[in-house]
PDB file of C-alpha atoms in Angstrom:
ATOM      1  CA  MET A  16     -10.083  -9.515  -5.505  1.00  0.00           C
ATOM      2  CA  LYS A  17      -8.391  -6.625  -7.436  1.00  0.00           C
ATOM      3  CA  VAL A  18      -5.209  -5.280  -6.070  1.00  0.00           C
ATOM      4  CA  ILE A  19      -4.223  -1.687  -6.601  1.00  0.00           C
ATOM      5  CA  ILE A  20      -0.568  -0.672  -5.999  1.00  0.00           C
ATOM      6  CA  LEU A  21       0.392   3.036  -5.688  1.00  0.00           C
ATOM      7  CA  ALA A  22       3.506   3.285  -7.541  1.00  0.00           C
ATOM      8  CA  GLY A  23       3.947   6.783  -8.894  1.00  0.00           C
ATOM      9  CA  GLY A  24       5.701   8.783  -6.184  1.00  0.00           C
ATOM     10  CA  PHE A  25       9.013  10.694  -6.814  1.00  0.00           C
ATOM     11  CA  GLY A  26      10.834   8.829  -4.001  1.00  0.00           C
ATOM     12  CA  THR A  27      12.711  11.945  -2.985  1.00  0.00           C
ATOM     13  CA  ARG A  28      13.871  10.592   0.461  1.00  0.00           C
ATOM     14  CA  ILE A  29      15.928   8.051  -1.387  1.00  0.00           C
ATOM     15  CA  SER A  30      16.995  10.093  -4.333  1.00  0.00           C
ATOM     16  CA  GLU A  31      20.391   8.521  -4.515  1.00  0.00           C
ATOM     17  CA  LEU A  32      18.539   5.561  -6.210  1.00  0.00           C
ATOM     18  CA  THR A  33      15.406   7.225  -7.699  1.00  0.00           C
ATOM     19  CA  ASN A  34      17.091   9.756 -10.025  1.00  0.00           C
ATOM     20  CA  LYS A  35      17.025   7.152 -12.695  1.00  0.00           C
ATOM     21  CA  ILE A  36      14.216   4.651 -11.782  1.00  0.00           C
ATOM     22  CA  PRO A  37      11.075   4.934  -9.626  1.00  0.00           C
ATOM     23  CA  LYS A  38      11.234   3.713  -6.069  1.00  0.00           C
ATOM     24  CA  PRO A  39       9.137   0.467  -6.696  1.00  0.00           C
ATOM     25  CA  MET A  40      11.776  -0.714  -9.106  1.00  0.00           C
ATOM     26  CA  ILE A  41      14.672  -0.528  -6.627  1.00  0.00           C
ATOM     27  CA  LYS A  42      15.978  -4.115  -6.358  1.00  0.00           C
ATOM     28  CA  ILE A  43      16.036  -6.276  -3.256  1.00  0.00           C
ATOM     29  CA  LYS A  44      17.866  -9.474  -3.736  1.00  0.00           C
ATOM     30  CA  GLY A  45      17.789  -8.941  -7.527  1.00  0.00           C
ATOM     31  CA  LYS A  46      14.074  -8.221  -8.003  1.00  0.00           C
ATOM     32  CA  PRO A  47      12.277  -4.916  -7.698  1.00  0.00           C
ATOM     33  CA  ILE A  48      10.508  -4.382  -4.489  1.00  0.00           C
ATOM     34  CA  ILE A  49       7.088  -4.195  -6.291  1.00  0.00           C
ATOM     35  CA  TYR A  50       7.654  -7.703  -7.483  1.00  0.00           C
ATOM     36  CA  HIS A  51       8.026  -9.055  -3.891  1.00  0.00           C
ATOM     37  CA  ILE A  52       4.876  -7.103  -2.927  1.00  0.00           C
ATOM     38  CA  MET A  53       2.919  -8.650  -5.807  1.00  0.00           C
ATOM     39  CA  LYS A  54       4.351 -12.045  -5.229  1.00  0.00           C
ATOM     40  CA  HIS A  55       2.879 -11.911  -1.685  1.00  0.00           C
ATOM     41  CA  TYR A  56      -0.585 -11.062  -2.972  1.00  0.00           C
ATOM     42  CA  ALA A  57      -0.370 -13.834  -5.534  1.00  0.00           C
ATOM     43  CA  LYS A  58       0.531 -16.378  -2.933  1.00  0.00           C
ATOM     44  CA  TYR A  59      -2.989 -15.701  -1.437  1.00  0.00           C
ATOM     45  CA  GLY A  60      -4.605 -16.085  -4.961  1.00  0.00           C
ATOM     46  CA  HIS A  61      -4.871 -12.295  -5.563  1.00  0.00           C
ATOM     47  CA  LYS A  62      -3.267 -11.918  -9.158  1.00  0.00           C
ATOM     48  CA  ASP A  63      -5.352  -9.167 -10.638  1.00  0.00           C
ATOM     49  CA  PHE A  64      -3.089  -6.103 -10.422  1.00  0.00           C
ATOM     50  CA  TYR A  65      -3.633  -2.403 -11.144  1.00  0.00           C
ATOM     51  CA  ILE A  66      -0.537  -0.392 -10.817  1.00  0.00           C
ATOM     52  CA  ALA A  67      -0.963   3.422 -10.597  1.00  0.00           C
ATOM     53  CA  LEU A  68       1.966   4.861 -12.497  1.00  0.00           C
ATOM     54  CA  GLY A  69       3.531   8.423 -12.294  1.00  0.00           C
ATOM     55  CA  TYR A  70       7.118   9.298 -11.987  1.00  0.00           C
ATOM     56  CA  LYS A  71       9.256   7.333 -14.529  1.00  0.00           C
ATOM     57  CA  GLY A  72       6.315   4.970 -15.092  1.00  0.00           C
ATOM     58  CA  HIS A  73       7.886   3.839 -18.373  1.00  0.00           C
ATOM     59  CA  VAL A  74      10.516   1.917 -16.410  1.00  0.00           C
ATOM     60  CA  ILE A  75       7.909  -0.167 -14.673  1.00  0.00           C
ATOM     61  CA  LYS A  76       6.101  -0.669 -18.072  1.00  0.00           C
ATOM     62  CA  LYS A  77       9.301  -1.933 -19.599  1.00  0.00           C
ATOM     63  CA  TYR A  78       9.889  -4.386 -16.805  1.00  0.00           C
ATOM     64  CA  PHE A  79       6.396  -5.822 -16.908  1.00  0.00           C
ATOM     65  CA  LYS A  80       6.417  -6.400 -20.776  1.00  0.00           C
ATOM     66  CA  LYS A  81       7.320  -9.876 -20.218  1.00  0.00           C
ATOM     67  CA  LYS A  82       4.667 -12.184 -18.855  1.00  0.00           C
ATOM     68  CA  TYR A  83       4.741 -12.935 -15.091  1.00  0.00           C
ATOM     69  CA  LEU A  84       3.348 -16.250 -14.207  1.00  0.00           C
ATOM     70  CA  ASP A  85      -0.447 -16.098 -14.537  1.00  0.00           C
ATOM     71  CA  TRP A  86      -0.622 -12.541 -13.156  1.00  0.00           C
ATOM     72  CA  ASN A  87      -3.004 -10.070 -14.763  1.00  0.00           C
ATOM     73  CA  ILE A  88      -1.193  -6.829 -14.714  1.00  0.00           C
ATOM     74  CA  ASN A  89      -2.658  -3.432 -15.691  1.00  0.00           C
ATOM     75  CA  LEU A  90      -0.303  -0.534 -15.892  1.00  0.00           C
ATOM     76  CA  ILE A  91      -2.206   2.731 -15.702  1.00  0.00           C
ATOM     77  CA  ASP A  92      -0.649   6.303 -15.949  1.00  0.00           C
ATOM     78  CA  THR A  93      -2.216   8.337 -13.277  1.00  0.00           C
ATOM     79  CA  GLY A  94      -0.165  11.584 -13.612  1.00  0.00           C
ATOM     80  CA  GLU A  95       3.364  12.541 -12.505  1.00  0.00           C
ATOM     81  CA  ASN A  96       2.237  15.047  -9.906  1.00  0.00           C
ATOM     82  CA  THR A  97      -0.922  13.341  -8.717  1.00  0.00           C
ATOM     83  CA  MET A  98      -1.057  12.552  -4.969  1.00  0.00           C
ATOM     84  CA  THR A  99      -1.957   9.123  -3.537  1.00  0.00           C
ATOM     85  CA  GLY A 100      -5.575   9.697  -3.123  1.00  0.00           C
ATOM     86  CA  GLY A 101      -5.740  11.242  -6.663  1.00  0.00           C
ATOM     87  CA  ARG A 102      -4.106   8.132  -8.101  1.00  0.00           C
ATOM     88  CA  LEU A 103      -6.671   5.947  -6.358  1.00  0.00           C
ATOM     89  CA  LYS A 104      -9.493   8.185  -7.633  1.00  0.00           C
ATOM     90  CA  ARG A 105      -8.338   7.924 -11.156  1.00  0.00           C
ATOM     91  CA  LEU A 106      -8.556   4.107 -11.030  1.00  0.00           C
ATOM     92  CA  SER A 107     -12.200   4.212  -9.814  1.00  0.00           C
ATOM     93  CA  LYS A 108     -13.432   3.311 -13.303  1.00  0.00           C
ATOM     94  CA  TYR A 109     -11.785  -0.131 -13.081  1.00  0.00           C
ATOM     95  CA  ILE A 110     -13.611  -0.889  -9.789  1.00  0.00           C
ATOM     96  CA  ASP A 111     -17.279  -2.025 -10.047  1.00  0.00           C
ATOM     97  CA  LYS A 112     -20.083  -0.583  -8.042  1.00  0.00           C
ATOM     98  CA  ASP A 113     -20.296  -2.130  -4.608  1.00  0.00           C
ATOM     99  CA  GLU A 114     -16.916  -3.845  -5.144  1.00  0.00           C
ATOM    100  CA  THR A 115     -14.387  -4.488  -2.424  1.00  0.00           C
ATOM    101  CA  PHE A 116     -10.782  -4.319  -3.401  1.00  0.00           C
ATOM    102  CA  MET A 117      -7.222  -4.077  -1.993  1.00  0.00           C
ATOM    103  CA  VAL A 118      -4.755  -1.232  -1.975  1.00  0.00           C
ATOM    104  CA  THR A 119      -1.111  -0.945  -0.976  1.00  0.00           C
ATOM    105  CA  TYR A 120       2.041   1.276  -1.574  1.00  0.00           C
ATOM    106  CA  GLY A 121       4.759   0.239  -3.940  1.00  0.00           C
ATOM    107  CA  ASP A 122       7.552   0.472  -1.358  1.00  0.00           C
ATOM    108  CA  GLY A 123       6.572  -1.643   1.631  1.00  0.00           C
ATOM    109  CA  VAL A 124       6.623  -5.406   2.298  1.00  0.00           C
ATOM    110  CA  SER A 125       4.950  -7.408   4.921  1.00  0.00           C
ATOM    111  CA  ASN A 126       4.095 -10.967   5.825  1.00  0.00           C
ATOM    112  CA  VAL A 127       0.558 -10.028   6.815  1.00  0.00           C
ATOM    113  CA  ASN A 128      -1.869 -12.889   6.358  1.00  0.00           C
ATOM    114  CA  LEU A 129      -4.067 -11.479   3.588  1.00  0.00           C
ATOM    115  CA  LYS A 130      -6.849 -14.142   4.063  1.00  0.00           C
ATOM    116  CA  LYS A 131      -7.269 -13.252   7.606  1.00  0.00           C
ATOM    117  CA  LEU A 132      -7.108  -9.582   6.737  1.00  0.00           C
ATOM    118  CA  ILE A 133     -10.083  -9.968   4.348  1.00  0.00           C
ATOM    119  CA  ILE A 134     -12.177 -12.035   6.695  1.00  0.00           C
ATOM    120  CA  PHE A 135     -11.591  -9.363   9.375  1.00  0.00           C
ATOM    121  CA  HIS A 136     -12.680  -6.631   7.034  1.00  0.00           C
ATOM    122  CA  LYS A 137     -15.854  -8.457   5.837  1.00  0.00           C
ATOM    123  CA  LYS A 138     -16.788  -9.294   9.455  1.00  0.00           C
ATOM    124  CA  LEU A 139     -16.657  -5.723  10.603  1.00  0.00           C
ATOM    125  CA  ASN A 140     -18.132  -4.331   7.375  1.00  0.00           C
ATOM    126  CA  LYS A 141     -16.687  -0.895   7.408  1.00  0.00           C
ATOM    127  CA  LEU A 142     -15.606   1.273   4.401  1.00  0.00           C
ATOM    128  CA  VAL A 143     -11.882   0.551   4.942  1.00  0.00           C
ATOM    129  CA  THR A 144      -9.528  -1.621   6.859  1.00  0.00           C
ATOM    130  CA  LEU A 145      -5.907  -0.637   7.156  1.00  0.00           C
ATOM    131  CA  THR A 146      -3.123  -2.887   8.379  1.00  0.00           C
ATOM    132  CA  ALA A 147      -1.699  -1.371  11.594  1.00  0.00           C
ATOM    133  CA  VAL A 148       1.914  -2.053  12.340  1.00  0.00           C
ATOM    134  CA  ARG A 149       4.518  -0.952  14.972  1.00  0.00           C
ATOM    135  CA  PRO A 150       7.601   0.564  13.276  1.00  0.00           C
ATOM    136  CA  PRO A 151       9.987   3.385  14.386  1.00  0.00           C
ATOM    137  CA  ALA A 152       8.955   6.613  15.707  1.00  0.00           C
ATOM    138  CA  ARG A 153       9.643   8.566  12.533  1.00  0.00           C
ATOM    139  CA  PHE A 154       6.209   7.571  10.940  1.00  0.00           C
ATOM    140  CA  GLY A 155       2.680   8.992  11.508  1.00  0.00           C
ATOM    141  CA  ALA A 156       0.431   7.402  14.124  1.00  0.00           C
ATOM    142  CA  ILE A 157      -3.074   6.151  14.616  1.00  0.00           C
ATOM    143  CA  LYS A 158      -4.991   5.442  17.718  1.00  0.00           C
ATOM    144  CA  ILE A 159      -7.084   2.389  18.001  1.00  0.00           C
ATOM    145  CA  ILE A 160      -9.985   1.671  20.237  1.00  0.00           C
ATOM    146  CA  GLY A 161     -11.213  -1.968  19.816  1.00  0.00           C
ATOM    147  CA  ASN A 162     -11.002  -2.317  16.065  1.00  0.00           C
ATOM    148  CA  ASN A 163     -11.824   1.330  15.214  1.00  0.00           C
ATOM    149  CA  VAL A 164      -9.299   3.902  14.139  1.00  0.00           C
ATOM    150  CA  THR A 165     -10.226   6.978  16.207  1.00  0.00           C
ATOM    151  CA  TYR A 166      -7.305   9.124  15.441  1.00  0.00           C
ATOM    152  CA  PHE A 167      -5.268   9.548  12.321  1.00  0.00           C
ATOM    153  CA  LYS A 168      -2.238  11.859  12.292  1.00  0.00           C
ATOM    154  CA  GLU A 169       0.542  11.932   9.658  1.00  0.00           C
ATOM    155  CA  LYS A 170       4.197  12.223  10.814  1.00  0.00           C
ATOM    156  CA  PHE A 171       3.376  12.111  14.482  1.00  0.00           C
ATOM    157  CA  ARG A 172       4.078   9.593  17.349  1.00  0.00           C
ATOM    158  CA  LEU A 173       1.585   8.465  20.083  1.00  0.00           C
ATOM    159  CA  ASP A 174       2.672   6.325  22.983  1.00  0.00           C
ATOM    160  CA  GLU A 175       0.527   3.537  21.460  1.00  0.00           C
ATOM    161  CA  GLY A 176       2.900   3.444  18.556  1.00  0.00           C
ATOM    162  CA  TRP A 177       0.675   1.969  15.890  1.00  0.00           C
ATOM    163  CA  ILE A 178       0.944   3.316  12.415  1.00  0.00           C
ATOM    164  CA  ASN A 179      -0.609   2.871   8.803  1.00  0.00           C
ATOM    165  CA  GLY A 180       1.286   0.019   7.184  1.00  0.00           C
ATOM    166  CA  GLY A 181      -0.796  -0.012   3.998  1.00  0.00           C
ATOM    167  CA  PHE A 182      -2.356  -3.224   2.929  1.00  0.00           C
ATOM    168  CA  PHE A 183      -5.787  -1.788   2.789  1.00  0.00           C
ATOM    169  CA  VAL A 184      -9.100  -3.489   1.998  1.00  0.00           C
ATOM    170  CA  MET A 185     -11.591  -0.859   0.812  1.00  0.00           C
ATOM    171  CA  HIS A 186     -15.178  -0.552  -0.559  1.00  0.00           C
ATOM    172  CA  LYS A 187     -15.695   1.404  -3.672  1.00  0.00           C
ATOM    173  CA  ASN A 188     -17.862   4.031  -1.849  1.00  0.00           C
ATOM    174  CA  PHE A 189     -14.808   5.283  -0.035  1.00  0.00           C
ATOM    175  CA  LEU A 190     -13.492   6.777  -3.340  1.00  0.00           C
ATOM    176  CA  LYS A 191     -16.371   9.305  -3.250  1.00  0.00           C
ATOM    177  CA  LEU A 192     -14.515  11.094  -0.418  1.00  0.00           C
ATOM    178  CA  ILE A 193     -11.459  11.640  -2.636  1.00  0.00           C
ATOM    179  CA  LYS A 194     -11.735  15.134  -4.226  1.00  0.00           C
ATOM    180  CA  ASN A 195      -9.175  15.296  -6.994  1.00  0.00           C
ATOM    181  CA  ASP A 196      -5.528  14.818  -7.958  1.00  0.00           C
ATOM    182  CA  LYS A 197      -4.202  16.837  -5.280  1.00  0.00           C
ATOM    183  CA  THR A 198      -5.779  14.824  -2.516  1.00  0.00           C
ATOM    184  CA  TYR A 199      -3.639  12.744  -0.241  1.00  0.00           C
ATOM    185  CA  LEU A 200      -5.255   9.293   0.733  1.00  0.00           C
ATOM    186  CA  GLU A 201      -3.450   9.661   4.173  1.00  0.00           C
ATOM    187  CA  ARG A 202      -5.049  13.051   4.974  1.00  0.00           C
ATOM    188  CA  GLU A 203      -8.696  14.098   4.466  1.00  0.00           C
ATOM    189  CA  PRO A 204     -10.273  10.928   3.235  1.00  0.00           C
ATOM    190  CA  LEU A 205      -8.857   8.699   5.945  1.00  0.00           C
ATOM    191  CA  ASN A 206      -9.415  11.402   8.646  1.00  0.00           C
ATOM    192  CA  ILE A 207     -13.070  11.686   7.553  1.00  0.00           C
ATOM    193  CA  ILE A 208     -13.830   8.018   7.893  1.00  0.00           C
ATOM    194  CA  SER A 209     -11.981   7.660  11.202  1.00  0.00           C
ATOM    195  CA  LYS A 210     -14.157  10.407  12.750  1.00  0.00           C
ATOM    196  CA  ARG A 211     -17.213   8.606  11.424  1.00  0.00           C
ATOM    197  CA  LYS A 212     -15.964   5.374  12.902  1.00  0.00           C
ATOM    198  CA  ASN A 213     -15.779   3.712   9.477  1.00  0.00           C
ATOM    199  CA  LEU A 214     -12.084   2.902   9.423  1.00  0.00           C
ATOM    200  CA  ASN A 215     -10.937  -0.339  11.016  1.00  0.00           C
ATOM    201  CA  ALA A 216      -7.342  -1.471  11.905  1.00  0.00           C
ATOM    202  CA  TYR A 217      -6.135  -4.993  11.450  1.00  0.00           C
ATOM    203  CA  LYS A 218      -3.333  -5.235  13.967  1.00  0.00           C
ATOM    204  CA  HIS A 219      -0.285  -6.957  12.482  1.00  0.00           C
ATOM    205  CA  SER A 220       2.509  -7.804  14.813  1.00  0.00           C
ATOM    206  CA  GLY A 221       4.494  -9.693  12.184  1.00  0.00           C
ATOM    207  CA  TYR A 222       7.111  -8.370   9.752  1.00  0.00           C
ATOM    208  CA  TRP A 223       6.685  -5.037   7.977  1.00  0.00           C
ATOM    209  CA  GLN A 224       9.329  -2.832   6.391  1.00  0.00           C
ATOM    210  CA  CYS A 225       9.156   0.039   4.072  1.00  0.00           C
ATOM    211  CA  MET A 226      11.953   1.551   1.942  1.00  0.00           C
ATOM    212  CA  ASP A 227      12.402   5.285   2.623  1.00  0.00           C
ATOM    213  CA  SER A 228      16.187   5.388   2.809  1.00  0.00           C
ATOM    214  CA  LEU A 229      19.341   3.490   1.835  1.00  0.00           C
ATOM    215  CA  ARG A 230      19.403   2.074   5.327  1.00  0.00           C
ATOM    216  CA  ASP A 231      15.997   0.699   4.849  1.00  0.00           C
ATOM    217  CA  LYS A 232      17.153  -0.928   1.553  1.00  0.00           C
ATOM    218  CA  GLU A 233      20.047  -2.570   3.508  1.00  0.00           C
ATOM    219  CA  ILE A 234      17.607  -3.866   6.144  1.00  0.00           C
ATOM    220  CA  LEU A 235      15.330  -5.366   3.397  1.00  0.00           C
ATOM    221  CA  GLU A 236      18.367  -7.057   1.707  1.00  0.00           C
ATOM    222  CA  LYS A 237      19.007  -8.878   4.956  1.00  0.00           C
ATOM    223  CA  GLU A 238      15.312  -9.565   5.958  1.00  0.00           C
ATOM    224  CA  ILE A 239      13.286 -10.016   2.676  1.00  0.00           C
ATOM    225  CA  HIS A 240      12.972 -13.673   3.492  1.00  0.00           C
ATOM    226  CA  LYS A 241      10.712 -12.778   6.396  1.00  0.00           C
ATOM    227  CA  ILE A 242       7.742 -11.945   4.028  1.00  0.00           C
ATOM    228  CA  ILE A 243       7.641 -15.655   3.226  1.00  0.00           C
ATOM    229  CA  GLU A 244       5.200 -16.822   5.882  1.00  0.00           C
ATOM    230  CA  LYS A 245       5.962 -19.949   7.826  1.00  0.00           C
TER     231      LYS A 245
END
């Protein structure tokens, strides 16, 4: 199954480190965080990567010039000012009709069981499944009834406390809901399908950590071993 990694953002909230390199290239235990993300996918046999580049994409290209195991790595420029949805839309030509694929962000790691995630997605047969996690209150929130996402709000907190942790499984038809480069994946497209009850949540209570600040980087330096599933 193809894996798309959104790796083109400016990383302004951690600008101390991203003034010279893109956020996915910030090193955790000597390796860029994007490497740790890809290694997790490869562990489950998913080695066909499509990396959506933007801000300082040349740094990522240079890093992946050398061969990485048996991974198939496609590095695609998607525009420096393109939003997350727009980046995904630009990669639609690499996805076949009726194909199911995976998507995640280039700045968050998890020990989510990808095999179980895919089985869950196929069983419920909705357009999109996201991995729901429970991090601190500074993130946006989703409300889940059963397995359906019924409410999607960016940068808000509900008592239930579940948020979008990335690690999506998607059907290509979802890409039709993305208008253009200015579209945020996390806004209109996901809101539309949540209202249509076509967005599922795979609840993951294990490890998840993103990197939005220097403090997050320090946490990851101490905890990156947790993405290696027991």
